[in-house]
Short mmCIF file of C-alpha atoms in Angstrom, two decimals:
data_model
loop_
_atom_site.label_atom_id
_atom_site.label_comp_id
_atom_site.label_asym_id
_atom_site.label_seq_id
_atom_site.Cartn_x
_atom_site.Cartn_y
_atom_site.Cartn_z
CA MET A 28 0.21 0.08 -0.17
CA SER A 29 1.30 2.98 -0.68
CA ALA A 30 1.25 6.41 2.22
CA CYS A 31 1.25 9.11 -0.88
CA GLU A 32 -0.69 7.77 -3.53
CA PRO A 33 -2.72 8.28 -6.10
CA LYS A 34 -3.03 11.52 -5.46
CA THR A 35 -6.23 11.64 -6.27
CA ASP A 36 -6.61 14.82 -4.05
CA LYS A 37 -5.28 18.30 -4.18
CA LYS A 38 -3.52 17.36 -0.99
CA LEU A 39 -0.46 17.94 -0.20
CA ARG A 40 0.97 14.35 1.12
CA TYR A 41 5.41 14.36 1.89
CA ALA A 42 7.05 12.02 4.22
CA LEU A 43 8.26 13.51 6.79
CA PHE A 44 12.57 13.61 6.42
CA LEU A 45 13.52 15.02 10.09
CA GLY A 46 17.62 13.36 10.32
CA CYS A 47 19.76 12.78 13.01
CA ASN A 48 19.78 16.66 14.85
CA ILE A 49 16.07 17.74 14.76
CA PRO A 50 14.16 15.12 16.50
CA VAL A 51 16.60 14.94 19.98
CA ARG A 52 18.27 17.75 19.97
CA ALA A 53 15.50 20.45 18.10
CA THR A 54 12.02 19.55 18.32
CA ASN A 55 10.97 23.47 18.75
CA TYR A 56 11.80 22.45 15.02
CA GLU A 57 9.69 19.68 14.44
CA LEU A 58 6.83 19.88 16.47
CA SER A 59 6.16 23.42 15.89
CA ALA A 60 6.69 22.32 11.92
CA ARG A 61 3.27 19.89 12.82
CA LYS A 62 1.33 22.69 13.83
CA VAL A 63 1.58 25.22 11.26
CA ALA A 64 1.71 21.64 8.58
CA GLU A 65 -1.69 20.62 10.25
CA ALA A 66 -3.21 23.82 10.32
CA LEU A 67 -1.81 24.14 5.91
CA GLY A 68 -3.38 21.16 5.77
CA ILE A 69 -0.19 19.30 4.31
CA GLU A 70 -0.05 15.88 5.10
CA PHE A 71 3.37 14.79 6.79
CA VAL A 72 3.39 10.80 6.43
CA ASP A 73 6.56 9.74 8.95
CA ILE A 74 8.39 6.72 7.70
CA PRO A 75 10.38 5.67 11.11
CA ASP A 76 13.39 3.57 8.98
CA PHE A 77 14.64 6.61 7.60
CA SER A 78 17.94 7.78 9.25
CA CYS A 79 20.47 10.03 9.00
CA CYS A 80 20.68 11.73 5.33
CA GLY A 81 24.08 10.99 4.29
CA TYR A 82 25.78 14.04 4.76
CA PRO A 83 28.47 13.85 7.33
CA LEU A 84 30.10 10.97 5.45
CA ALA A 85 31.42 13.27 2.43
CA ASP A 86 33.79 14.50 3.86
CA GLU A 87 35.25 10.56 4.03
CA ASP A 88 33.39 9.29 1.10
CA ARG A 89 31.75 11.69 -1.77
CA ASN A 90 30.72 7.61 -2.33
CA GLU A 91 29.04 6.73 1.06
CA THR A 92 27.20 9.67 1.13
CA LEU A 93 25.41 8.86 -1.64
CA LEU A 94 24.56 5.48 -0.97
CA MET A 95 23.00 6.24 2.62
CA SER A 96 21.02 8.75 0.85
CA ALA A 97 19.85 6.52 -1.70
CA ARG A 98 18.53 4.33 1.28
CA ASN A 99 16.45 6.84 2.28
CA LEU A 100 14.54 7.79 -1.27
CA ALA A 101 14.29 3.96 -1.85
CA LEU A 102 12.55 3.88 1.33
CA ALA A 103 9.43 7.19 0.43
CA GLU A 104 10.13 6.06 -2.43
CA LYS A 105 8.52 2.58 -1.08
CA ALA A 106 5.74 4.59 -0.06
CA GLY A 107 5.35 6.01 -3.09
CA CYS A 108 5.63 9.06 -1.08
CA ASP A 109 8.14 12.63 -2.23
CA ILE A 110 9.69 13.59 0.43
CA CYS A 111 10.12 17.19 2.01
CA ALA A 112 13.19 17.92 5.32
CA LEU A 113 13.54 20.62 7.47
CA CYS A 114 17.01 20.66 7.40
CA SER A 115 19.01 22.29 4.99
CA ALA A 116 21.65 19.62 5.02
CA CYS A 117 19.23 17.24 4.40
CA THR A 118 17.41 18.91 1.45
CA GLY A 119 20.95 19.18 0.51
CA ALA A 120 22.43 16.34 -0.18
CA LEU A 121 19.29 14.25 -0.82
CA THR A 122 18.65 16.73 -3.12
CA GLU A 123 21.78 16.35 -4.52
CA ALA A 124 21.58 12.45 -5.14
CA ALA A 125 17.99 12.50 -6.77
CA HIS A 126 19.86 14.55 -9.18
CA TYR A 127 22.57 12.41 -9.45
CA LEU A 128 20.67 8.87 -9.50
CA HIS A 129 17.97 10.59 -11.76
CA GLU A 130 20.69 12.13 -13.92
CA ASP A 131 22.79 9.09 -14.30
CA GLU A 132 21.42 5.44 -14.85
CA ALA A 133 24.73 3.41 -13.94
CA ALA A 134 25.65 4.84 -10.54
CA ARG A 135 21.68 3.80 -9.61
CA ALA A 136 22.84 0.15 -11.02
CA ARG A 137 25.72 0.57 -8.57
CA VAL A 138 23.62 1.80 -5.60
CA ASN A 139 21.16 -0.88 -6.78
CA ASP A 140 24.00 -3.41 -5.85
CA ARG A 141 24.55 -2.58 -2.23
CA LEU A 142 20.27 -1.06 -2.03
CA ALA A 143 19.58 -5.27 -2.74
CA ALA A 144 21.08 -6.99 0.16
CA LEU A 145 18.66 -4.74 2.60
CA GLY A 146 15.89 -5.86 -0.62
CA LEU A 147 15.22 -1.95 -1.68
CA LYS A 148 15.49 -0.94 -4.87
CA TYR A 149 15.58 3.18 -6.26
CA SER A 150 14.21 3.91 -9.89
CA GLY A 151 15.44 7.68 -8.97
CA LYS A 152 11.57 9.10 -8.41
CA THR A 153 12.05 10.25 -5.64
CA ARG A 154 11.16 14.39 -5.80
CA VAL A 155 13.23 15.65 -2.10
CA VAL A 156 12.22 19.32 -1.17
CA HIS A 157 12.37 21.96 2.06
CA PHE A 158 9.78 22.31 4.11
CA ALA A 159 9.58 25.71 3.94
CA ARG A 160 9.82 25.37 -0.37
CA VAL A 161 6.71 23.68 0.30
CA LEU A 162 4.87 26.96 2.15
CA ALA A 163 6.93 29.94 -0.45
CA GLN A 164 5.70 27.16 -3.51
CA GLU A 165 3.16 24.71 -3.21
CA VAL A 166 1.45 26.40 -0.28
CA GLY A 167 1.65 30.10 -0.99
CA ALA A 168 1.38 33.45 0.47
CA GLU A 169 -2.90 33.47 -0.23
CA ALA A 170 -3.03 30.43 2.46
CA ILE A 171 -1.09 30.98 4.81
CA ARG A 172 -2.65 34.46 5.50
CA ALA A 173 -5.69 33.12 5.99
CA LYS A 174 -4.81 30.91 8.75
CA ILE A 175 -3.22 33.66 10.55
CA VAL A 176 -4.49 35.19 13.71
CA LYS A 177 -2.78 37.54 15.47
CA SER A 178 -0.21 39.97 14.53
CA LEU A 179 4.12 40.08 15.12
CA ASN A 180 3.90 43.28 14.19
CA GLY A 181 6.52 45.97 15.59
CA ILE A 182 8.78 42.64 16.17
CA ARG A 183 11.90 42.48 14.30
CA VAL A 184 12.69 39.88 12.77
CA ALA A 185 16.83 39.08 11.18
CA PRO A 186 15.86 36.76 8.86
CA HIS A 187 19.27 34.03 8.86
CA TYR A 188 19.06 31.69 5.50
CA GLY A 189 21.77 29.90 6.01
CA CYS A 190 23.61 27.90 2.89
CA HIS A 191 21.11 24.78 1.44
CA TYR A 192 18.34 26.13 1.86
CA LEU A 193 19.52 26.92 -1.88
CA LYS A 194 22.55 27.08 -2.40
CA PRO A 195 23.80 25.24 -4.56
CA SER A 196 21.65 27.54 -7.36
CA GLY A 197 22.58 24.62 -10.22
CA LEU A 198 20.76 22.31 -8.38
CA TYR A 199 17.76 23.66 -6.44
CA GLY A 200 17.24 26.95 -9.58
CA PHE A 201 15.58 28.34 -6.40
CA ASP A 202 14.55 31.83 -5.44
CA ASN A 203 17.59 33.74 -5.83
CA VAL A 204 21.09 33.35 -4.05
CA GLU A 205 22.70 36.14 -4.14
CA ASP A 206 20.03 37.98 -2.63
CA PRO A 207 17.70 36.01 -1.56
CA LYS A 208 13.23 37.13 -0.71
CA THR A 209 10.96 33.78 0.38
CA LEU A 210 11.89 34.36 4.14
CA ASP A 211 11.78 37.53 4.27
CA GLN A 212 8.30 36.58 2.90
CA LEU A 213 7.23 34.45 5.29
CA ILE A 214 8.63 36.61 8.18
CA ALA A 215 6.69 39.18 6.93
CA LEU A 216 2.87 37.14 6.67
CA THR A 217 3.83 36.52 10.64
CA GLY A 218 3.13 40.44 10.33
CA ALA A 219 7.16 41.00 12.35
CA GLU A 220 9.50 43.26 10.11
CA PRO A 221 11.88 41.33 8.08
CA VAL A 222 14.91 43.33 9.06
CA ASP A 223 18.29 43.86 6.73
CA TYR A 224 21.84 43.34 7.79
CA HIS A 225 25.56 43.60 7.39
CA GLY A 226 26.45 38.94 6.31
CA LYS A 227 23.14 38.07 6.72
CA LEU A 228 24.07 35.79 3.84
CA ARG A 229 26.90 34.74 5.43
CA CYS A 230 26.52 31.11 6.61
CA CYS A 231 26.57 30.46 10.51
CA GLY A 232 29.69 27.45 10.63
CA GLY A 233 27.99 24.56 11.52
CA GLY A 234 29.83 22.60 8.94
CA ILE A 235 33.37 22.64 10.61
CA LEU A 236 32.24 22.77 14.12
CA ALA A 237 33.34 19.29 14.74
CA VAL A 238 37.62 20.47 12.97
CA ASP A 239 38.03 22.84 14.32
CA GLU A 240 35.61 24.92 17.25
CA GLY A 241 37.21 27.91 17.24
CA VAL A 242 37.23 29.21 13.91
CA ALA A 243 33.63 28.03 13.72
CA LEU A 244 32.37 30.09 16.11
CA SER A 245 34.67 32.18 15.32
CA VAL A 246 31.93 32.67 12.19
CA THR A 247 29.38 32.28 14.58
CA ARG A 248 30.39 35.23 16.01
CA GLY A 249 29.99 37.70 13.08
CA LYS A 250 26.68 36.74 12.59
CA LEU A 251 25.87 37.58 16.04
CA GLU A 252 27.27 40.68 15.71
CA SER A 253 25.31 41.80 12.87
CA VAL A 254 22.61 41.26 14.01
CA LYS A 255 22.38 42.63 17.67
CA LYS A 256 23.69 45.87 15.05
CA ALA A 257 21.46 45.38 13.81
CA GLN A 258 18.51 46.12 16.72
CA ALA A 259 16.72 42.66 15.93
CA ASP A 260 14.79 40.94 17.98
CA ALA A 261 15.57 37.83 17.11
CA ILE A 262 17.17 35.73 14.44
CA GLY A 263 14.78 34.04 12.25
CA LEU A 264 15.79 29.85 10.44
CA VAL A 265 15.50 28.03 8.85
CA CYS A 266 17.87 24.68 9.48
CA PRO A 267 18.78 23.09 12.70
CA PHE A 268 22.60 23.22 12.39
CA CYS A 269 21.68 26.84 11.59
CA GLY A 270 20.19 26.75 15.21
CA ILE A 271 22.76 24.59 17.12
CA MET A 272 25.27 27.80 16.78
CA TYR A 273 22.78 30.41 16.68
CA ASP A 274 20.67 29.19 19.74
CA THR A 275 22.62 26.52 21.07
CA ASN A 276 25.68 27.59 21.32
CA GLN A 277 26.17 31.43 21.35
CA LYS A 278 26.58 30.76 25.67
CA LYS A 279 29.33 29.55 24.15
CA VAL A 280 30.33 32.26 21.20
CA GLU A 281 29.85 35.55 24.20
CA SER A 282 31.90 33.79 26.52
CA ARG A 283 34.93 32.47 24.30
CA PHE A 284 34.55 36.32 23.00
CA ASP A 285 33.54 38.01 25.68
CA ARG A 286 30.69 39.21 24.24
CA GLU A 287 26.82 39.16 25.16
CA PHE A 288 24.12 39.38 23.06
CA GLY A 289 21.01 38.09 24.40
CA VAL A 290 20.11 37.09 20.70
CA PRO A 291 16.47 34.41 20.59
CA VAL A 292 16.48 32.25 17.44
CA LEU A 293 13.70 31.00 16.22
CA PHE A 294 12.69 28.65 13.79
CA LEU A 295 10.18 30.25 10.39
CA SER A 296 7.20 27.31 12.16
CA GLN A 297 7.70 28.70 15.72
CA LEU A 298 7.40 32.40 14.27
CA LEU A 299 4.53 30.93 11.95
CA GLY A 300 3.13 28.96 14.95
CA LEU A 301 3.06 32.27 17.04
CA ALA A 302 0.81 34.03 13.85
CA MET A 303 -1.41 30.87 13.86
CA GLY A 304 -2.07 31.20 17.21
CA PHE A 305 -0.43 28.24 18.51
CA GLY A 306 0.77 28.54 22.62
CA ALA A 307 4.13 28.80 23.28
CA ASP A 308 4.54 24.70 24.76
CA GLU A 309 2.95 23.80 21.82
CA LEU A 310 5.62 25.81 19.35
CA GLY A 311 8.52 23.34 21.63
CA MET A 312 9.68 27.41 22.68
CA LYS A 313 10.59 25.73 26.25
CA VAL A 314 13.36 23.66 24.20
CA ASN A 315 14.84 27.05 22.80
CA ARG A 316 18.00 28.07 24.56
CA VAL A 317 17.90 31.60 24.85
CA LYS A 318 14.19 32.83 26.44
CA PRO A 319 12.47 34.53 23.56
CA LYS A 320 10.72 36.39 26.41
CA GLU A 321 9.97 40.10 25.53
CA ILE A 322 8.21 38.12 22.12
CA LEU A 323 5.86 35.78 23.82
CA ALA A 324 4.59 38.36 26.34
CA LYS A 325 3.67 40.77 22.69
CA VAL A 326 1.99 38.64 21.71
CA GLY A 327 0.62 36.80 24.03
CA ALA A 328 1.91 33.49 24.29
CA MET B 241 65.92 46.31 -8.06
CA THR B 242 66.14 48.81 -5.35
CA ALA B 243 67.10 47.32 -1.49
CA GLU B 244 63.40 48.40 -0.67
CA LYS B 245 61.49 44.69 -0.46
CA SER B 246 57.53 45.45 -1.43
CA SER B 247 54.96 43.47 1.26
CA ASP B 248 54.73 40.81 -1.05
CA ALA B 249 57.80 39.50 -2.37
CA GLN B 250 58.51 39.87 2.03
CA ALA B 251 55.39 37.82 2.32
CA ALA B 252 57.13 34.98 -0.73
CA ASP B 253 61.05 35.20 1.60
CA ASP B 254 58.48 34.56 5.04
CA GLU B 255 56.89 30.98 2.55
CA PRO B 256 58.29 27.82 2.72
CA GLU B 257 60.18 26.10 0.16
CA PHE B 258 59.66 23.42 -1.69
CA ASN B 259 61.78 22.00 -4.64
CA VAL B 260 61.14 21.12 -8.12
CA ALA B 261 61.81 17.26 -7.37
CA ASP B 262 59.44 16.35 -5.03
CA LEU B 263 55.95 17.95 -6.66
CA ASP B 264 53.82 15.44 -8.31
CA LEU B 265 52.43 16.05 -11.21
CA GLY B 266 49.83 13.88 -10.98
CA PHE B 267 47.41 15.22 -7.94
CA ALA B 268 45.64 17.89 -9.84
CA GLU B 269 44.87 15.12 -12.80
CA GLU B 270 43.40 12.66 -9.00
CA VAL B 271 41.83 15.39 -8.00
CA ALA B 272 40.11 16.59 -11.43
CA ALA B 273 38.94 12.22 -12.13
CA LYS B 274 37.20 13.03 -8.54
CA PRO B 275 32.93 13.87 -8.97
CA GLY B 276 32.98 17.79 -9.23
CA GLY B 277 36.51 18.08 -9.51
CA GLU B 278 37.21 18.54 -13.46
CA TYR B 279 37.02 22.00 -13.52
CA ILE B 280 39.91 22.83 -10.96
CA ARG B 281 42.95 24.14 -14.60
CA ARG B 282 40.06 27.12 -15.82
CA CYS B 283 41.63 28.27 -12.51
CA TYR B 284 42.99 32.03 -13.20
CA SER B 285 43.35 32.85 -8.61
CA CYS B 286 40.96 35.74 -9.25
CA GLY B 287 40.51 36.21 -5.44
CA MET B 288 36.86 36.27 -6.09
CA CYS B 289 36.41 32.47 -4.03
CA VAL B 290 38.28 34.01 -1.21
CA ALA B 291 36.72 37.38 -0.47
CA GLY B 292 33.25 36.03 -0.36
CA CYS B 293 34.81 33.09 2.02
CA PRO B 294 32.99 32.89 4.87
CA VAL B 295 35.87 30.77 6.92
CA ALA B 296 39.03 33.27 5.59
CA GLU B 297 37.33 35.97 7.11
CA VAL B 298 37.64 34.02 10.23
CA GLU B 299 40.83 32.19 9.67
CA PRO B 300 44.22 33.51 8.34
CA ARG B 301 45.08 29.49 6.96
CA TYR B 302 42.48 28.89 4.77
CA SER B 303 42.24 29.99 1.51
CA PRO B 304 40.88 27.84 -1.39
CA ARG B 305 42.86 30.03 -3.91
CA ARG B 306 45.89 28.93 -2.44
CA LEU B 307 44.04 25.44 -1.80
CA ILE B 308 43.07 25.25 -5.85
CA ARG B 309 47.02 26.50 -6.51
CA MET B 310 48.69 23.85 -4.28
CA ILE B 311 46.90 21.23 -5.75
CA LEU B 312 47.81 22.57 -9.12
CA LEU B 313 51.01 22.35 -8.53
CA GLY B 314 50.76 19.17 -7.11
CA LEU B 315 52.08 20.24 -3.62
CA ARG B 316 50.44 17.02 -2.26
CA ALA B 317 51.59 16.48 0.57
CA GLU B 318 51.80 19.16 1.69
CA VAL B 319 47.84 19.74 1.08
CA LEU B 320 47.28 16.19 1.87
CA GLN B 321 48.61 16.30 5.08
CA SER B 322 47.29 20.22 6.18
CA ASP B 323 45.04 20.64 8.76
CA PHE B 324 43.72 23.82 6.77
CA LEU B 325 41.81 21.29 4.16
CA TRP B 326 39.59 20.24 7.26
CA LEU B 327 38.70 23.43 7.12
CA CYS B 328 36.34 24.46 3.94
CA CYS B 329 32.57 25.03 6.32
CA ASN B 330 31.00 23.79 2.59
CA CYS B 331 28.42 27.30 2.83
CA TYR B 332 28.53 27.29 -2.09
CA THR B 333 29.57 31.05 -1.92
CA CYS B 334 32.50 30.36 -3.97
CA MET B 335 31.22 28.56 -6.59
CA GLU B 336 28.06 30.69 -7.30
CA ARG B 337 30.96 34.02 -7.60
CA CYS B 338 33.14 31.94 -9.15
CA PRO B 339 33.82 33.72 -13.00
CA GLN B 340 35.46 30.20 -14.56
CA ALA B 341 32.20 28.11 -13.40
CA ILE B 342 35.10 26.09 -10.76
CA ARG B 343 32.55 23.75 -7.93
CA ILE B 344 34.85 25.16 -5.49
CA PRO B 345 33.66 22.80 -2.22
CA ASP B 346 33.45 19.77 -5.26
CA ILE B 347 37.66 19.79 -5.08
CA ILE B 348 38.14 20.40 -1.77
CA ARG B 349 36.30 17.56 -0.99
CA ALA B 350 38.09 15.48 -3.28
CA ALA B 351 41.59 16.22 -1.81
CA LYS B 352 39.89 15.08 1.50
CA ASN B 353 37.87 11.96 0.21
CA ILE B 354 41.99 11.47 -0.56
CA ALA B 355 43.10 12.18 2.04
CA ALA B 356 40.95 9.71 4.10
CA ALA B 357 41.49 7.03 2.06
CA GLU B 358 45.16 7.74 3.09
CA GLY B 359 43.98 7.61 7.07
CA ARG B 360 44.43 11.47 7.38
CA LEU B 361 40.56 11.07 8.71
CA PRO B 362 40.65 14.04 11.91
CA ALA B 363 39.34 12.26 14.65
CA ASN B 364 36.45 13.78 15.39
CA LEU B 365 35.13 13.01 12.04
CA LYS B 366 36.14 9.51 12.31
CA THR B 367 33.37 9.84 15.25
CA VAL B 368 30.56 11.45 13.16
CA SER B 369 31.55 8.46 10.36
CA ALA B 370 31.79 5.35 13.18
CA SER B 371 28.79 6.64 14.29
CA VAL B 372 26.55 7.82 11.11
CA THR B 373 27.65 4.76 9.48
CA LYS B 374 27.38 1.76 12.56
CA ILE B 375 24.34 3.41 13.94
CA GLY B 376 22.62 5.42 11.21
CA ARG B 377 22.90 8.38 13.12
CA LEU B 378 24.34 11.29 14.53
CA TYR B 379 23.03 10.21 18.21
CA GLU B 380 21.74 7.45 19.11
CA ILE B 381 17.08 7.12 19.14
CA GLU B 382 16.82 4.85 23.24
CA GLU B 383 13.95 4.02 24.92
CA PHE B 384 14.22 6.93 26.41
CA ASP B 385 14.25 9.55 23.98
CA ASN B 386 11.00 7.97 22.41
CA LYS B 387 9.30 8.29 25.58
CA LYS B 388 10.03 11.58 25.75
CA ARG B 389 9.26 12.28 22.22
CA VAL B 390 5.82 10.23 22.94
CA LYS B 391 5.16 12.67 25.54
CA ALA B 392 5.54 15.67 23.64
CA GLY B 393 2.73 14.71 21.48
CA LEU B 394 5.49 13.03 19.00
CA PRO B 395 6.15 9.81 17.30
CA GLU B 396 8.63 7.22 18.57
CA LEU B 397 11.23 6.34 15.95
CA GLN B 398 13.36 3.10 15.64
CA THR B 399 16.02 2.97 18.11
CA LYS B 400 17.02 0.45 15.52
CA LEU B 401 18.59 0.55 12.60
CA GLU B 402 20.62 -1.71 12.25
CA ASP B 403 20.00 -1.96 8.76
CA VAL B 404 22.12 1.11 7.91
CA GLU B 405 25.54 -1.14 9.43
CA ARG B 406 24.99 -4.11 6.91
CA LEU B 407 24.90 -2.11 4.15
CA MET B 408 27.05 0.60 4.81
CA ARG B 409 29.29 -2.65 6.17
CA LYS B 410 32.56 -2.09 3.67
#
């Protein structure tokens, strides 16, 4: 039985891909994304056998990344589902694998040789899309606006796009990597003001956290400085690893560089969830390390 | 020649010397043979990659332009034994801006893969790799985590992904 097909109704239905960080370290993202998705009529199908996307293996051997991604793509294909990922790095690894395996028959055959041991086969059908892109392109502004019951008016949010939500542009062909708009627009739907700031397109540094914490946190620091300077009330983002760098590690950055930021970091789905009238607990606000107290007080959540 | 040296010339004097006989002229080809590495010879060292690099901005040891030049020169041992090779955070900014459409992160990743095959994967990345291939995830999901998830209203996940280990076993 297919979980997603046939798509006779017009409902948006996706296998939800969580990856490694979200189910353990960013349940606030998962909770809020599920709430927002449900309110907008997106159905998430859970595939409990999904593993890591494979991205963390790329420095050692890109073929291993491809193989691990292929296993997940094959599981989704078996369920008849396309994949919606919350993590930008997962979106990148899975999209790259899907693209490569779709185009290259020989590579697909090699991967299927290995997958056969698990009784799996991938024929190249699974499409992969980031949650924020589903909201921007498939749900659309009008349908989201229709669910907004509370304005976040007066709250200034610095959008952080991160890297793998948009890049490489050749792979995604979505938004404009040098002047992106989708996250600004989605944040603006809540009534909050998207704030421009220096270094808006900069990476969070998370990619090298395991290699050199000092250098990684220096990269993280740059954006915290400019967001603070722009007097934003919060950073709004769409990737759990960016969240780990700016929220979970904010105290570390502060003590390492003897600075004080105190900038709350909210997932796009938490911002949308607040504007849709969900309560702080429903959106996992307790998990946020830098407490967004003032924002919650302003919104009355 | 004047006695005064420009700062560039001074910097060149400070660089460690290398012997032409030690260069590995096949290294660029070795990298070019990996996926995404094929356009490395197009590089004319304009520096666009360095200008936008978030790591180069805070860490002088790291420069994508220097890495590419070292690969093209055949400084195989120096590249593969370096610590700065591992500092690319894979943000793709350089790739988006390269006027020669060189897939710079792919080139650096190709060099990393070659280094890893020679046993030079940094210790922390070895740990990452071991958990991902053995348990299927970076962090294990235990019964305790599932209980917490259910309490929060989230579905349980598979605690053991034994088929991943079977798949990834080399």
